Coordinates of C-alpha atoms and ligand atoms in Angstrom, one line a residue:
M1 CA -6.5 -9.7 -32.9
T2 CA -7.0 -13.4 -32.1
G3 CA -4.5 -16.2 -32.6
V4 CA -1.5 -14.0 -31.7
T5 CA 0.9 -15.8 -29.5
P6 CA 2.3 -13.9 -26.5
R7 CA 5.8 -14.5 -28.0
G8 CA 4.6 -12.7 -31.1
L9 CA 3.3 -9.8 -29.1
I10 CA 6.6 -9.1 -27.4
Q11 CA 8.4 -9.4 -30.8
R12 CA 5.9 -7.0 -32.3
D13 CA 6.5 -4.5 -29.5
R14 CA 10.2 -4.7 -29.9
A15 CA 9.8 -3.9 -33.6
R16 CA 7.6 -0.8 -33.1
L17 CA 7.7 0.7 -29.7
W18 CA 9.9 2.7 -27.4
H19 CA 10.0 1.9 -23.7
P20 CA 11.1 4.3 -20.9
Y21 CA 14.8 5.1 -21.0
A22 CA 15.4 2.2 -23.3
P23 CA 17.1 1.6 -26.6
A24 CA 15.1 0.6 -29.7
S25 CA 16.3 -2.9 -29.6
P26 CA 15.3 -6.4 -30.8
D27 CA 16.6 -7.8 -27.6
L28 CA 14.9 -5.4 -25.1
P29 CA 13.9 -7.5 -22.0
L30 CA 10.1 -7.4 -21.8
W31 CA 7.2 -9.2 -20.1
E32 CA 3.7 -9.1 -21.3
V33 CA 1.0 -8.3 -18.6
E34 CA -1.9 -10.7 -19.2
S35 CA -3.9 -9.5 -16.2
A36 CA -3.7 -7.4 -13.1
D37 CA -5.7 -7.7 -9.9
G38 CA -5.2 -6.5 -6.4
V39 CA -1.4 -6.4 -5.8
R40 CA -0.7 -9.1 -8.4
L41 CA 0.3 -9.1 -12.1
L42 CA 0.2 -12.1 -14.3
L43 CA 3.2 -11.9 -16.6
R44 CA 4.2 -13.9 -19.6
G45 CA 7.8 -14.0 -20.7
D46 CA 9.1 -14.4 -24.3
D47 CA 9.7 -18.1 -23.5
G48 CA 5.9 -18.3 -23.2
R49 CA 6.0 -19.1 -19.5
Q50 CA 3.6 -17.4 -17.0
H51 CA 4.6 -15.9 -13.7
E52 CA 2.3 -14.5 -11.0
V53 CA 4.1 -11.7 -9.2
V54 CA 3.4 -9.1 -6.5
D55 CA 3.9 -5.6 -7.9
A56 CA 6.6 -4.2 -5.5
M57 CA 6.7 -1.0 -7.6
S58 CA 3.0 0.0 -7.5
S59 CA 3.5 0.7 -11.1
W60 CA 6.1 3.5 -10.3
W61 CA 4.4 4.8 -7.1
S62 CA 0.9 5.1 -8.6
V63 CA -1.2 2.0 -8.0
I64 CA -1.6 2.6 -4.2
H65 CA -5.0 0.9 -3.9
G66 CA -4.1 -2.1 -6.2
Y67 CA -5.4 -3.1 -9.6
R68 CA -9.1 -3.3 -10.4
H69 CA -10.2 -1.6 -7.2
P70 CA -14.0 -1.8 -7.2
V71 CA -14.4 1.8 -6.0
L72 CA -12.1 3.2 -8.7
D73 CA -13.6 0.9 -11.4
A74 CA -17.1 2.2 -10.5
A75 CA -16.0 5.8 -10.6
A76 CA -14.4 5.4 -14.0
K77 CA -17.5 3.6 -15.4
R78 CA -19.9 6.2 -13.9
Q79 CA -18.0 9.1 -15.6
L80 CA -17.7 7.1 -18.8
D81 CA -21.5 6.9 -19.0
S82 CA -21.7 10.7 -18.5
F83 CA -18.8 12.1 -20.5
S84 CA -15.1 11.2 -20.8
H85 CA -13.6 14.5 -21.9
V86 CA -14.4 18.1 -22.6
M87 CA -12.0 21.0 -23.2
F88 CA -11.3 23.1 -20.0
G89 CA -11.0 26.4 -21.9
G90 CA -14.2 28.2 -21.0
L91 CA -15.9 25.0 -19.7
T92 CA -15.9 23.3 -16.3
H93 CA -17.4 20.2 -14.7
G94 CA -18.1 18.5 -11.4
P95 CA -15.2 16.2 -11.2
A96 CA -12.6 19.0 -11.7
V97 CA -14.2 21.3 -9.1
E98 CA -14.6 18.5 -6.6
L99 CA -10.9 17.5 -7.1
A100 CA -9.6 21.0 -6.6
E101 CA -11.6 21.3 -3.4
R102 CA -10.4 17.9 -2.2
L103 CA -6.8 18.8 -2.9
V104 CA -7.0 22.2 -1.2
D105 CA -8.5 20.5 1.9
M106 CA -5.8 18.0 2.1
A107 CA -2.8 20.2 1.3
P108 CA -0.2 21.0 4.1
S109 CA -1.1 24.1 6.1
A110 CA 0.3 25.9 9.2
P111 CA -0.8 28.8 11.3
G112 CA 0.4 32.1 9.9
R113 CA 1.2 30.7 6.5
S114 CA -0.9 31.2 3.4
R115 CA -2.7 28.1 2.3
L116 CA -2.4 26.4 -1.0
E117 CA -5.8 27.3 -2.4
R118 CA -5.5 27.5 -6.2
V119 CA -5.1 24.4 -8.4
F120 CA -3.8 23.9 -11.9
L121 CA -4.6 20.4 -13.3
A122 CA -1.9 19.0 -15.5
D123 CA -1.6 15.8 -17.5
S124 CA 1.6 14.4 -16.0
G125 CA 4.1 15.1 -13.2
S126 CA 6.6 16.6 -15.5
V127 CA 4.1 19.0 -16.9
A128 CA 3.0 20.0 -13.3
V129 CA 6.7 20.8 -12.6
E130 CA 6.9 22.8 -15.8
V131 CA 3.9 24.8 -14.8
A132 CA 5.2 25.3 -11.3
L133 CA 8.5 26.7 -12.7
K134 CA 6.7 29.0 -15.2
L135 CA 4.4 30.2 -12.4
A136 CA 7.4 31.1 -10.2
V137 CA 9.1 33.1 -13.0
Q138 CA 5.8 34.8 -13.9
F139 CA 5.3 35.6 -10.2
Q140 CA 8.7 37.2 -9.9
T141 CA 8.2 39.2 -13.1
A142 CA 4.8 40.4 -12.0
S143 CA 6.4 41.4 -8.6
G144 CA 9.0 43.6 -10.4
H145 CA 11.9 41.1 -10.6
P146 CA 12.0 40.1 -14.3
Q147 CA 15.7 39.1 -13.8
R148 CA 14.8 36.3 -11.5
Q149 CA 14.6 33.5 -14.0
R150 CA 16.6 30.7 -12.6
F151 CA 16.1 28.0 -9.9
L152 CA 17.9 26.6 -6.9
S153 CA 17.7 22.9 -6.4
I154 CA 19.6 20.3 -4.4
R155 CA 21.9 17.7 -5.9
G156 CA 20.4 14.3 -6.4
G157 CA 17.0 15.5 -7.3
Y158 CA 14.5 14.3 -9.9
H159 CA 11.7 16.4 -11.2
G160 CA 10.7 14.9 -14.6
D161 CA 11.8 14.5 -18.2
T162 CA 10.6 17.7 -20.0
F163 CA 13.2 20.4 -20.5
A164 CA 12.7 22.7 -17.6
A165 CA 12.1 19.8 -15.3
M166 CA 15.3 18.1 -16.5
G167 CA 17.1 21.4 -15.9
V168 CA 16.5 21.2 -12.1
C169 CA 17.3 17.4 -11.9
D170 CA 20.7 16.4 -10.6
P171 CA 23.2 18.1 -13.0
V172 CA 25.5 15.1 -13.0
D173 CA 23.3 12.0 -12.7
G174 CA 20.4 13.6 -14.6
M175 CA 20.3 14.2 -18.3
H176 CA 22.3 17.5 -18.4
S177 CA 25.2 16.0 -20.3
A178 CA 23.0 14.9 -23.2
F179 CA 21.6 18.4 -23.7
P180 CA 24.4 20.7 -22.6
G181 CA 23.2 23.7 -24.6
L182 CA 19.6 23.5 -23.2
L183 CA 19.8 22.8 -19.5
A184 CA 22.4 25.2 -18.1
G185 CA 21.9 28.1 -15.7
N186 CA 20.3 26.6 -12.6
V187 CA 22.1 26.5 -9.2
F188 CA 22.5 23.5 -7.1
A189 CA 23.1 23.2 -3.4
P190 CA 24.6 20.0 -1.9
R191 CA 22.3 17.1 -1.1
P192 CA 21.3 17.2 2.6
P193 CA 22.9 14.5 4.7
A194 CA 21.2 11.0 4.8
A195 CA 18.5 10.9 7.5
A196 CA 19.9 7.7 9.0
S197 CA 23.4 9.1 9.7
A198 CA 22.7 12.8 10.0
T199 CA 24.0 14.6 13.1
P200 CA 23.2 18.2 14.2
E201 CA 26.7 19.1 13.0
T202 CA 26.3 17.7 9.5
V203 CA 22.8 19.3 9.2
Q204 CA 24.2 22.7 10.3
A205 CA 27.1 22.3 7.9
W206 CA 24.7 21.6 5.1
A207 CA 22.5 24.6 6.1
A208 CA 25.6 26.9 6.0
E209 CA 26.4 25.8 2.5
L210 CA 22.7 26.3 1.5
R211 CA 22.8 29.8 3.0
D212 CA 26.0 30.7 1.1
I213 CA 24.8 29.5 -2.3
T214 CA 21.4 31.1 -1.9
A215 CA 22.9 34.4 -0.9
A216 CA 25.4 34.3 -3.8
H217 CA 22.7 33.7 -6.4
S218 CA 19.5 35.1 -5.0
G219 CA 19.2 38.1 -7.3
G220 CA 18.8 35.7 -10.3
L221 CA 16.6 33.1 -8.6
A222 CA 12.9 32.7 -8.9
A223 CA 12.4 29.7 -6.6
I224 CA 13.8 26.8 -4.8
I225 CA 12.5 23.4 -6.0
V226 CA 13.1 20.2 -4.0
E227 CA 11.5 16.8 -3.3
P228 CA 10.7 17.1 0.4
L229 CA 12.2 14.5 2.7
L230 CA 12.8 11.8 0.1
Q231 CA 14.6 12.1 -3.2
G232 CA 13.1 9.4 -5.4
A233 CA 14.4 8.6 -8.9
G234 CA 17.6 10.6 -8.1
G235 CA 18.8 7.9 -5.7
M236 CA 16.1 7.1 -3.0
H237 CA 17.9 9.4 -0.6
A238 CA 16.0 10.2 2.6
Y239 CA 17.1 13.4 4.5
P240 CA 16.1 15.0 7.8
A241 CA 12.8 16.8 7.9
E242 CA 14.4 19.8 9.7
C243 CA 16.2 20.6 6.3
L244 CA 12.7 21.6 5.0
A245 CA 12.4 24.3 7.6
M246 CA 15.9 25.6 6.6
L247 CA 14.8 25.7 2.9
R248 CA 11.7 27.6 3.9
Q249 CA 13.8 30.1 5.8
E250 CA 16.2 30.7 2.9
A251 CA 13.4 31.1 0.5
D252 CA 11.7 33.7 2.8
R253 CA 15.0 35.5 3.5
H254 CA 15.6 36.1 -0.3
G255 CA 12.1 36.5 -1.7
L256 CA 12.2 33.2 -3.4
L257 CA 9.2 30.9 -3.8
L258 CA 9.5 27.4 -2.3
I259 CA 8.3 24.6 -4.5
F260 CA 7.8 21.1 -3.1
D261 CA 7.6 18.3 -5.6
E262 CA 5.4 15.8 -3.8
I263 CA 4.8 13.8 -7.0
A264 CA 6.3 10.6 -5.5
T265 CA 5.9 11.3 -1.8
G266 CA 2.3 12.6 -1.8
F267 CA -0.7 10.8 -0.5
G268 CA 0.7 9.0 2.5
R269 CA 3.8 7.1 1.1
T270 CA 6.3 8.5 3.6
G271 CA 4.0 8.0 6.6
E272 CA 2.4 11.5 6.6
L273 CA -0.2 12.6 4.0
F274 CA 2.5 14.8 2.4
A275 CA 6.3 14.7 3.1
A276 CA 6.0 18.4 4.1
D277 CA 3.8 17.4 7.0
H278 CA 6.8 15.7 8.7
A279 CA 8.2 19.2 9.2
G280 CA 5.1 21.3 9.4
V281 CA 6.5 23.3 6.5
V282 CA 4.1 24.8 3.9
P283 CA 5.6 25.5 0.5
D284 CA 4.3 28.3 -1.8
I285 CA 3.8 25.8 -4.7
M286 CA 3.2 22.1 -4.5
C287 CA 3.2 19.5 -7.3
V288 CA 1.3 16.1 -7.0
G289 CA 0.9 13.3 -9.5
K290 CA 1.7 9.6 -9.6
A291 CA -0.8 8.2 -7.0
L292 CA -3.3 10.9 -7.6
T293 CA -5.6 8.7 -9.6
G294 CA -4.6 5.4 -7.8
G295 CA -2.6 4.7 -11.0
Y296 CA -5.6 4.5 -13.3
L297 CA -5.1 7.5 -15.6
T298 CA -2.4 10.1 -16.1
L299 CA -3.1 13.2 -14.0
A300 CA -1.1 15.7 -11.9
A301 CA -1.8 19.0 -10.2
M302 CA 0.0 22.1 -9.1
L303 CA -1.3 24.0 -6.1
C304 CA -0.2 27.5 -5.1
T305 CA -1.2 30.3 -2.7
E306 CA -3.9 32.8 -3.6
D307 CA -1.3 35.6 -3.4
I308 CA 0.8 34.0 -6.1
A309 CA -2.3 33.5 -8.2
A310 CA -3.4 37.0 -7.7
A311 CA 0.0 38.5 -8.6
V312 CA 0.4 36.5 -11.8
S313 CA -3.2 37.2 -12.8
G314 CA -2.6 40.9 -12.2
G315 CA 0.7 40.9 -14.1
Q316 CA 1.4 42.0 -17.6
A317 CA 0.7 38.6 -19.1
G318 CA -2.6 38.6 -17.2
A319 CA -2.7 34.8 -17.1
L320 CA -0.7 31.7 -16.2
L321 CA 0.7 30.8 -19.5
H322 CA -0.1 27.1 -19.8
G323 CA -3.1 25.1 -21.1
P324 CA -3.0 21.5 -22.0
T325 CA -5.5 20.1 -24.4
F326 CA -6.5 17.4 -21.9
M327 CA -6.4 19.7 -18.9
G328 CA -8.9 18.6 -16.2
N329 CA -9.8 15.4 -18.1
P330 CA -13.1 14.4 -16.4
L331 CA -12.4 10.7 -16.4
A332 CA -9.1 11.1 -14.7
C333 CA -10.6 13.7 -12.2
A334 CA -13.5 11.3 -11.4
V335 CA -11.1 8.5 -10.6
A336 CA -8.8 10.8 -8.6
N337 CA -11.8 11.8 -6.5
A338 CA -12.6 8.2 -5.8
S339 CA -8.9 7.6 -4.9
L340 CA -8.7 10.6 -2.6
G341 CA -12.0 9.5 -1.1
I342 CA -10.4 6.2 -0.1
I343 CA -7.4 8.1 1.3
N344 CA -9.7 10.4 3.3
G345 CA -11.1 7.3 4.9
G346 CA -7.8 7.3 6.8
G347 CA -6.9 3.6 6.4
W348 CA -3.7 4.4 4.6
R349 CA -2.0 5.4 7.9
A350 CA -2.3 1.8 9.3
D351 CA -1.5 0.3 5.9
V352 CA 1.7 2.4 5.5
G353 CA 2.6 1.6 9.1
R354 CA 2.1 -2.2 8.5
I355 CA 4.1 -2.1 5.3
A356 CA 6.9 0.0 6.9
A357 CA 7.3 -2.6 9.7
G358 CA 7.3 -5.4 7.2
L359 CA 9.9 -3.7 5.0
E360 CA 12.1 -3.0 8.0
S361 CA 12.1 -6.5 9.3
G362 CA 11.9 -8.2 5.9
L363 CA 14.9 -6.4 4.3
A364 CA 17.1 -6.6 7.4
P365 CA 18.7 -9.9 6.3
A366 CA 19.9 -8.1 3.1
R367 CA 22.3 -6.2 5.3
E368 CA 24.3 -9.4 5.7
L369 CA 25.0 -9.7 1.9
E370 CA 28.5 -8.7 0.9
A371 CA 27.2 -6.9 -2.3
V372 CA 24.9 -4.7 -0.2
R373 CA 26.1 -1.3 0.9
D374 CA 23.0 -0.1 2.7
V375 CA 19.5 -1.1 3.5
R376 CA 17.0 1.7 4.4
T377 CA 13.3 2.3 4.7
I378 CA 11.2 5.4 4.9
G379 CA 7.5 5.0 5.4
A380 CA 6.3 2.4 2.9
V381 CA 9.5 2.6 0.8
G382 CA 12.2 0.0 1.1
V383 CA 15.7 0.3 -0.5
I384 CA 18.6 -2.2 -1.0
E385 CA 21.6 -0.2 -2.1
L386 CA 24.4 -2.3 -3.7
H387 CA 28.1 -1.3 -3.8
D388 CA 28.0 -1.6 -7.6
A389 CA 25.4 -1.1 -10.4
V390 CA 22.6 -3.6 -10.4
D391 CA 22.5 -6.2 -13.2
V392 CA 18.9 -5.0 -14.0
T393 CA 18.0 -7.8 -16.4
A394 CA 19.3 -10.6 -14.1
V395 CA 17.9 -9.2 -10.9
T396 CA 14.5 -8.6 -12.5
A397 CA 14.3 -12.1 -13.9
A398 CA 15.5 -13.6 -10.5
A399 CA 12.9 -11.6 -8.6
I400 CA 10.2 -12.7 -11.0
R401 CA 11.1 -16.4 -10.3
H402 CA 10.6 -15.5 -6.6
G403 CA 7.2 -14.0 -7.4
V404 CA 8.1 -10.3 -7.3
W405 CA 8.1 -7.5 -9.9
V406 CA 10.9 -4.9 -9.2
R407 CA 12.5 -2.4 -11.6
P408 CA 16.0 -1.6 -10.2
F409 CA 18.0 1.3 -11.3
R410 CA 21.7 2.3 -10.9
N411 CA 22.8 0.5 -7.7
L412 CA 19.3 0.4 -6.2
V413 CA 16.8 -2.4 -5.8
Y414 CA 13.8 -0.8 -4.1
T415 CA 10.1 -1.2 -3.4
M416 CA 7.0 0.9 -2.7
P417 CA 4.2 -1.7 -2.3
P418 CA 0.5 -0.9 -2.9
Y419 CA -1.1 0.2 0.4
I420 CA -3.4 -2.9 0.2
S421 CA -0.4 -5.2 0.5
T422 CA -0.9 -7.7 3.3
A423 CA 1.9 -8.6 5.7
A424 CA 2.4 -11.8 3.6
D425 CA 2.6 -9.8 0.4
V426 CA 5.3 -7.6 2.0
E427 CA 7.2 -10.7 3.1
Q428 CA 7.0 -12.1 -0.4
I429 CA 8.4 -8.8 -1.7
T430 CA 11.3 -8.5 0.7
A431 CA 12.2 -12.2 0.5
G432 CA 12.1 -12.0 -3.3
M433 CA 14.2 -8.8 -3.4
T434 CA 16.8 -10.2 -1.1
A435 CA 17.0 -13.6 -2.8
A436 CA 17.3 -11.9 -6.2
V437 CA 20.2 -9.7 -5.0
A438 CA 21.9 -12.7 -3.3
E439 CA 21.6 -14.9 -6.4
V440 CA 22.8 -12.3 -8.9
H441 CA 25.3 -10.3 -6.9
D442 CA 26.5 -12.0 -3.9
R443 CA 29.3 -14.4 -3.4
V444 CA 27.7 -15.7 -0.2
P445 CA 25.5 -18.7 -1.2
A446 CA 21.9 -17.5 -1.2
R447 CA 20.6 -20.1 1.2
T448 CA 22.8 -18.9 4.0
C449 CA 21.3 -15.5 4.1
V450 CA 17.9 -15.5 2.4
P451 CA 14.9 -15.5 4.7
T452 CA 12.3 -18.2 4.0
R453 CA 8.9 -17.3 2.6
L454 CA 7.6 -17.0 6.1
G455 CA 10.5 -15.1 7.5
G456 CA 13.4 -15.9 9.9
A457 CA 11.3 -17.9 12.3
A458 CA 10.2 -20.6 9.9
Ligands
PLP1 C1 7.9 10.8 -11.4 C2 8.3 12.1 -10.9 C3 8.1 13.2 -11.7 C4 7.6 13.2 -13.2 O1 6.3 12.7 -13.3 P1 5.8 12.1 -14.7 O2 4.4 11.8 -14.5 O3 6.6 10.9 -15.0 O4 6.0 13.2 -15.7 C5 8.4 14.5 -11.2 N1 8.9 14.6 -9.9 C6 9.0 13.5 -9.2 C7 9.5 13.7 -7.8 C8 8.7 12.2 -9.6 O5 8.9 11.2 -8.8

């Protein structure tokens, strides 16, 4: 439609659409995206004013190569000129086969451990988790353990918004209280100690609790599911890599499958290709999503060992019981292949290193703010944790005035910049985040503690 003012667009949205975790409200804070290029978004507010901002969120972990990347654009256009979609029941195509081969080649592996060789393509992260949980239950049934139907997770986790996925999210901070009759039955171990403050004693104490809980419930458990190394939406909590080896040990001891949800951590974000690689631990099942298509299209995948695939295929059901309409969408697979091609070029390692260093130094001044409880980074992820809940609307607006798009939650203002972010982009992000927190939440006047655009030396 022509002649529609941007103000009108936001009002029309508020009248008709739902947004993530949001009320249907005529006052919902919203910005219109007019364009997106590289790391930048051009936003327009409902006052009609434009703001150019750096996307500190990579559109929720996904846009790792930036907007309008020429290689991804070309891959999408090439596939569009061929065919955009065909059903995956009984049919196959080049982009899906290439993607499965690429994922298997990249997946964590270790000597003496079965590789992740079989791929199920799903349409979102939550669906990939659903499929992983179904597969684990089907595997146990096929292996003569039909009573093993529940899951062990660790507190503080996030695995998606569909029912089974919600059921393994943190039982307190997750959505369990809204659906009490539908999400019961899973078992939760404590959250491992924070990476920054963990000691051999606290890790051992955690391991002892994990052992006890696993032993007490193992007869009814199908699998352990965790986000390796970094819990994302459950609180941006990083924990020691050695905990992954302990989870592997407990799973093996009790005949449970180990599922790593790498939907947020996968494809380099934490400084290794997968978070599992920090510990050299190989899960039995792995879920990836978010950055898989470089943020172009919705696509996720579940990988498992050939042993699991064989057991389920040979079981009574004779199949893995899932089959989305848009499974293996060729357009999404083609862009994913282009994105993984860029990743395989290897430049991500230097990118993540550069961003990690920039976050570490750029967020350090936030430690001086009274409102701030903790500042931490892990790979190309930076977190400012406040003592109290973030005023999301005010901090978002303040950050936009400083040229940065962030989406805080709970008491966290955090960033995971696109890998193409320059040192100057990262500086803009960290300065904007710090300034926004200072302006909205701190009693200390902003100018005494906020770094300049060019950092402390300027
Ligand atoms: C985002 C996320 C999911 C859910 O993915 P969707 O694509 O939003 O369904 C699951 N697990 C983790 C760790 C995530 O970060």
